[in-house]
XYZ file of C-alpha atoms in Angstrom:
388
model
C -0.087 0.198 -0.381
C 1.631 3.023 -1.031
C -0.111 6.703 0.183
C 1.088 9.643 -1.232
C -0.651 12.644 1.154
C -3.318 14.644 -0.673
C -1.486 17.711 0.635
C -1.248 16.375 4.342
C 1.116 14.605 5.625
C 2.036 10.402 6.270
C -0.937 10.355 3.963
C -3.081 11.210 6.898
C -7.147 11.038 6.461
C -9.421 14.488 5.593
C -12.767 13.821 7.479
C -15.621 14.796 5.105
C -17.260 18.417 5.940
C -18.942 18.900 9.069
C -16.617 16.704 10.486
C -18.913 13.750 8.556
C -17.019 10.305 7.948
C -15.149 11.459 5.362
C -16.338 9.535 1.357
C -14.040 6.586 0.819
C -13.428 6.828 -2.614
C -11.923 3.613 -5.325
C -10.474 3.416 -8.434
C -9.079 0.165 -10.160
C -7.309 -0.364 -13.295
C -4.280 -1.172 -15.605
C -3.306 2.100 -15.621
C -0.919 1.144 -18.476
C 0.276 4.441 -20.704
C -1.353 6.450 -18.326
C -3.046 9.244 -20.164
C -4.449 12.283 -19.690
C -7.337 10.753 -19.752
C -6.554 7.994 -17.152
C -5.882 11.242 -14.583
C -8.909 12.983 -15.538
C -11.191 10.398 -14.377
C -9.482 10.011 -11.405
C -9.670 13.778 -11.264
C -13.320 13.025 -11.416
C -13.749 9.992 -9.107
C -11.375 12.234 -5.947
C -14.358 15.078 -6.396
C -17.486 12.354 -5.476
C -14.956 11.739 -2.338
C -12.946 12.661 0.553
C -9.659 9.974 -0.561
C -9.403 8.386 -3.551
C -7.598 4.532 -2.791
C -6.171 3.387 -6.409
C -6.106 -0.541 -6.917
C -3.884 -1.234 -10.291
C -3.640 -4.656 -10.986
C 0.021 -6.485 -11.541
C 1.688 -8.000 -15.650
C 0.417 -11.248 -14.677
C -3.167 -10.219 -14.556
C -3.352 -7.570 -17.434
C -1.488 -10.002 -19.412
C -4.358 -12.768 -18.220
C -7.818 -10.229 -19.519
C -5.892 -8.378 -21.774
C -1.829 -9.085 -23.510
C 1.202 -7.402 -22.139
C 1.346 -4.615 -20.928
C 3.566 -2.205 -22.127
C 5.113 -1.075 -18.619
C 6.102 -3.368 -15.855
C 3.682 -2.871 -12.470
C 5.973 -1.129 -10.413
C 6.024 1.717 -12.980
C 2.947 1.535 -12.910
C 2.300 1.450 -8.829
C 4.566 4.890 -9.629
C 2.618 6.840 -12.372
C -0.563 6.653 -10.600
C 0.502 7.670 -7.276
C 2.373 10.859 -9.187
C -1.508 11.453 -9.878
C -1.874 14.440 -7.805
C -6.029 13.409 -7.027
C -4.732 9.811 -5.618
C -4.214 9.325 -1.888
C -3.306 5.992 -2.471
C -2.528 3.741 -4.980
C -3.046 -0.499 -3.973
C -0.284 -2.787 -5.355
C -1.424 -6.335 -7.707
C -5.133 -5.286 -6.400
C -7.847 -8.130 -8.511
C -8.737 -7.268 -11.369
C -12.172 -8.161 -10.411
C -13.367 -5.978 -8.516
C -15.806 -6.764 -5.168
C -17.430 -5.699 -2.718
C -14.716 -7.238 -0.090
C -11.859 -4.795 -2.322
C -13.953 -1.700 -1.798
C -14.356 -3.752 2.437
C -10.538 -4.161 2.722
C -10.642 -0.953 1.938
C -13.742 0.646 3.550
C -14.661 2.952 0.760
C -18.967 3.575 0.504
C -17.978 2.445 -3.311
C -16.043 2.132 -6.124
C -16.388 4.808 -10.035
C -15.470 3.815 -13.871
C -15.718 5.818 -17.086
C -18.702 4.812 -18.748
C -16.417 2.565 -21.092
C -16.161 -1.698 -19.841
C -14.026 -3.533 -18.375
C -14.170 -7.634 -19.655
C -11.968 -9.971 -17.622
C -10.919 -12.550 -20.374
C -14.498 -14.847 -20.292
C -16.040 -10.535 -21.221
C -17.770 -10.978 -18.002
C -18.224 -7.396 -16.854
C -15.962 -7.206 -13.625
C -18.245 -5.061 -12.201
C -20.826 -6.149 -12.148
C -20.571 -7.107 -8.204
C -20.684 -3.797 -7.334
C -23.474 -2.146 -9.621
C -25.708 -4.569 -8.124
C -24.950 -4.006 -4.404
C -25.386 -0.388 -5.842
C -22.054 1.267 -4.464
C -20.583 1.731 -8.253
C -20.841 5.193 -9.721
C -19.577 6.231 -13.281
C -17.587 10.099 -14.515
C -17.609 10.449 -18.396
C -15.339 8.886 -20.657
C -12.118 11.229 -21.644
C -13.066 11.979 -25.496
C -9.986 12.106 -27.661
C -7.872 9.927 -26.653
C -6.962 6.906 -25.687
C -3.747 4.012 -25.411
C -5.577 2.560 -28.498
C -5.213 5.694 -30.024
C -1.768 6.977 -29.077
C -0.188 3.000 -29.663
C -1.140 3.379 -33.065
C 0.080 7.104 -33.207
C 3.335 6.101 -33.373
C 2.829 2.581 -35.814
C 1.533 5.352 -37.935
C 4.875 7.252 -37.525
C 2.475 10.263 -39.563
C 2.403 13.606 -38.328
C -1.264 13.917 -38.478
C -1.761 14.806 -34.508
C 0.143 17.861 -34.352
C -1.731 20.706 -33.606
C -1.334 22.750 -36.631
C -1.363 19.124 -38.561
C -5.610 18.672 -39.878
C -6.070 14.825 -39.789
C -5.290 12.791 -42.950
C -6.777 10.934 -45.091
C -4.600 8.056 -44.489
C -4.186 8.771 -40.508
C -7.918 8.294 -40.684
C -8.097 5.346 -41.667
C -5.861 3.603 -39.809
C -7.148 5.632 -37.523
C -10.940 4.252 -37.896
C -9.448 0.732 -38.295
C -6.774 0.377 -36.031
C -8.119 -2.077 -33.128
C -11.718 -2.866 -35.585
C -12.247 -6.310 -35.608
C -14.555 -7.521 -38.524
C -18.342 -6.927 -37.632
C -18.724 -3.774 -36.545
C -16.722 -0.606 -34.129
C -17.940 -0.374 -31.076
C -17.532 2.759 -29.234
C -14.749 2.767 -26.526
C -12.158 1.407 -28.397
C -12.305 3.087 -31.438
C -10.616 6.775 -32.059
C -11.795 9.813 -31.947
C -10.013 13.501 -32.165
C -9.484 15.422 -28.503
C -10.486 18.711 -28.134
C -8.578 20.938 -25.531
C -11.145 23.058 -23.575
C -10.408 26.302 -21.466
C -13.381 24.118 -18.594
C -10.591 21.527 -19.137
C -6.673 23.400 -18.523
C -8.382 25.234 -15.644
C -10.526 21.633 -14.097
C -6.713 20.428 -14.009
C -4.426 23.768 -12.880
C -3.802 23.858 -9.952
C -4.156 27.255 -9.685
C -2.539 28.294 -6.899
C -0.121 31.001 -7.173
C 3.552 31.657 -5.111
C 3.767 32.397 -1.973
C 6.676 34.351 -0.041
C 9.158 31.852 0.970
C 8.574 29.827 -2.008
C 10.975 28.925 -4.838
C 10.789 29.192 -7.510
C 11.614 26.602 -10.241
C 11.432 26.688 -14.111
C 11.901 22.844 -15.629
C 11.319 23.182 -19.915
C 11.407 20.106 -22.661
C 8.325 18.380 -25.044
C 7.441 15.915 -22.488
C 6.014 13.678 -23.812
C 3.644 10.449 -23.355
C 4.969 11.630 -20.490
C 5.944 8.468 -18.107
C 7.130 7.704 -15.162
C 11.308 9.551 -16.453
C 9.741 12.546 -16.117
C 8.175 11.931 -12.877
C 11.349 11.238 -11.179
C 13.276 13.510 -12.732
C 10.195 16.400 -11.647
C 9.995 15.158 -8.468
C 13.603 14.732 -8.088
C 13.702 18.442 -8.420
C 9.906 18.875 -6.292
C 12.534 17.445 -3.382
C 15.450 19.618 -3.865
C 14.584 22.875 -1.415
C 11.882 22.889 1.176
C 9.177 24.983 0.029
C 9.002 24.895 -4.080
C 6.950 25.764 -6.620
C 7.697 24.301 -9.973
C 6.564 25.479 -13.181
C 6.605 23.258 -16.161
C 7.871 24.963 -19.861
C 5.614 22.648 -22.965
C 7.844 23.777 -26.233
C 5.345 24.175 -29.684
C 5.114 20.473 -31.433
C 7.153 22.246 -34.573
C 10.175 23.266 -32.219
C 9.912 19.731 -30.938
C 9.463 18.031 -33.967
C 12.938 20.404 -34.692
C 14.849 18.724 -32.297
C 12.935 15.261 -31.743
C 12.553 14.732 -35.449
C 10.625 11.527 -36.775
C 6.422 12.044 -35.858
C 6.991 13.784 -32.685
C 5.490 14.839 -30.710
C 3.102 11.335 -29.781
C 1.174 14.023 -28.047
C 0.437 17.437 -29.462
C 0.735 20.091 -26.729
C -2.817 20.377 -25.354
C -2.712 16.475 -24.493
C 0.521 17.131 -23.364
C -0.724 20.653 -20.892
C -2.835 17.867 -18.914
C -0.768 15.308 -18.951
C 2.075 17.576 -16.878
C -0.786 19.597 -15.485
C -1.713 16.112 -14.134
C 1.151 15.307 -12.084
C 1.418 16.249 -8.035
C 5.097 17.681 -7.992
C 3.802 20.732 -11.866
C 2.310 23.983 -10.191
C 2.023 26.054 -12.980
C 2.865 24.867 -16.841
C 3.512 27.867 -19.611
C 1.819 26.301 -22.712
C 4.473 26.570 -25.686
C 7.154 28.330 -24.244
C 10.938 29.905 -25.831
C 13.441 26.903 -26.680
C 15.494 28.912 -25.032
C 15.988 29.794 -21.682
C 15.550 33.442 -21.504
C 16.293 36.675 -19.564
C 12.543 38.371 -20.223
C 10.902 34.574 -19.177
C 13.381 34.362 -15.900
C 12.102 37.254 -14.658
C 8.604 37.429 -15.791
C 8.352 34.236 -13.582
C 10.909 34.913 -11.012
C 12.387 31.727 -11.104
C 15.388 30.926 -8.240
C 16.408 28.094 -10.533
C 16.850 26.460 -13.143
C 16.560 22.631 -13.968
C 17.152 20.357 -16.679
C 17.679 15.944 -17.598
C 20.421 14.182 -18.711
C 19.278 13.738 -21.267
C 21.419 15.780 -24.566
C 21.217 19.915 -24.226
C 20.663 20.502 -28.067
C 21.112 23.866 -29.867
C 19.387 26.176 -30.563
C 18.450 27.640 -34.093
C 21.384 29.571 -34.199
C 23.592 27.222 -32.564
C 23.366 29.219 -28.798
C 23.443 27.336 -25.959
C 19.292 27.187 -25.428
C 20.171 27.708 -21.098
C 22.860 30.311 -21.274
C 21.342 32.399 -19.727
C 20.601 30.258 -16.430
C 24.574 29.406 -16.894
C 25.160 33.138 -17.393
C 22.778 33.981 -13.841
C 24.484 30.754 -12.269
C 21.125 29.354 -11.235
C 21.791 26.561 -13.913
C 21.502 22.507 -12.689
C 21.846 19.149 -14.155
C 19.162 17.041 -12.830
C 19.724 12.822 -12.237
C 16.599 11.414 -12.245
C 17.753 7.763 -11.985
C 15.790 6.645 -14.673
C 17.006 5.953 -18.319
C 13.261 5.426 -19.415
C 13.061 7.988 -22.651
C 9.916 8.439 -25.011
C 11.701 6.372 -27.872
C 12.221 3.570 -25.407
C 9.300 3.712 -24.913
C 8.106 3.685 -29.321
C 11.011 0.492 -28.962
C 8.712 -1.819 -26.515
C 5.822 -0.870 -28.192
C 6.860 -1.400 -32.308
C 8.740 -4.503 -30.993
C 6.095 -5.696 -30.480
C 3.300 -4.069 -33.034
C 1.945 -7.194 -33.627
C 0.768 -8.261 -30.320
C -0.372 -5.092 -30.019
C -1.932 -5.090 -33.094
C -3.909 -8.583 -32.314
C -4.806 -7.674 -28.551
C -6.563 -4.893 -29.665
C -8.727 -5.899 -32.482
C -8.902 -8.373 -29.865
C -10.636 -6.763 -27.062
C -13.121 -4.692 -29.443
C -14.393 -7.951 -30.624
C -14.677 -8.869 -27.184
C -16.671 -5.501 -26.322
C -19.062 -5.994 -29.662
C -19.750 -9.281 -27.584
C -21.375 -8.110 -25.296
C -22.691 -4.794 -25.907
C -24.844 -6.971 -28.297
C -25.727 -9.192 -25.288
C -26.645 -5.930 -23.824
C -28.730 -5.534 -26.746
C -30.834 -8.931 -26.355
C -31.446 -8.270 -22.738
C -33.363 -5.271 -23.978
C -35.211 -5.764 -26.365
C -38.293 -7.020 -26.288
C -40.300 -10.368 -26.484
C -41.552 -10.718 -30.523
C -44.804 -10.387 -30.676
C -46.953 -13.962 -30.388
C -43.396 -15.056 -29.371
C -44.565 -17.127 -25.573
C -42.339 -19.651 -23.141
C -43.084 -22.412 -22.669
């Protein structure tokens, strides 16, 4: 059991308003390739109660029911722990959610998105808690799914970048990715993410730096926000007693200039939400300049500028983008201790390409069969028919 503490030392639990008992909420899942869709589900779940406990399944359980996960269970536990709305993480949570689990962790109810999760034999994993009235639903985030992100990596086009129109090639692939013969289901398919100011406000902390805070600036792509980023930001956050971490995110075209291929895999709007969901980040600059300028440092009153061990590409004019903070003596290089990069994740997926495509097709076939069964249950019997 991993406790985070939602602004409280040692993960202590707040009583509910008016000293009523705290409402404890349970969520569970694979949380493989954690993206802002997962974070948004956890944000909504946390808003339904006072204390959020998240159960994360083991590699073995996921392989049995869905296919091989991209990230190891240890990586996945750490990723969920870094999401700011999570109070506690329960490793090795059972794949099927039972009343026994809810009772064990004193949870009032469990929350899941309005899609379905099925066992290896096609049963709804939330059947028992639904029947007992201890199930709540939250809205699934439109425009993102693990399926779509994997599709972007495999297709290697730039159609997902913020200034690009979705090409007919990407649209056709997005429509067919994970699609099985016999139809299309509303959950595994791909739709385009539409950023709104409301969504940013929901994710943002809204806190301004206070007197005595150390303002730390970090910059980068933060693409496919992953455990390497989390380790780096946790290290940066732990450098001082009262950190206020500002993350500057580069424009898609800027990232593509220094990373090449079809990077970034996630566009600027998506990367913004992923970083805002991290408990170690206080503020995000959406579309930060590549060079850390005097204007930027003065505007945000930056005390410290940090960069990881990854290579620093020179600016377009050949200059060092960190020359100004270095000149001021406020630049520090941080070793996160993690060697995981966005490139390595993409390599993991491409290596298992056929397996992932097969997994998505199997998943969609299972979901369609479940939908069909539900439809048949809901349809009234034909007139004139009678039971023997």
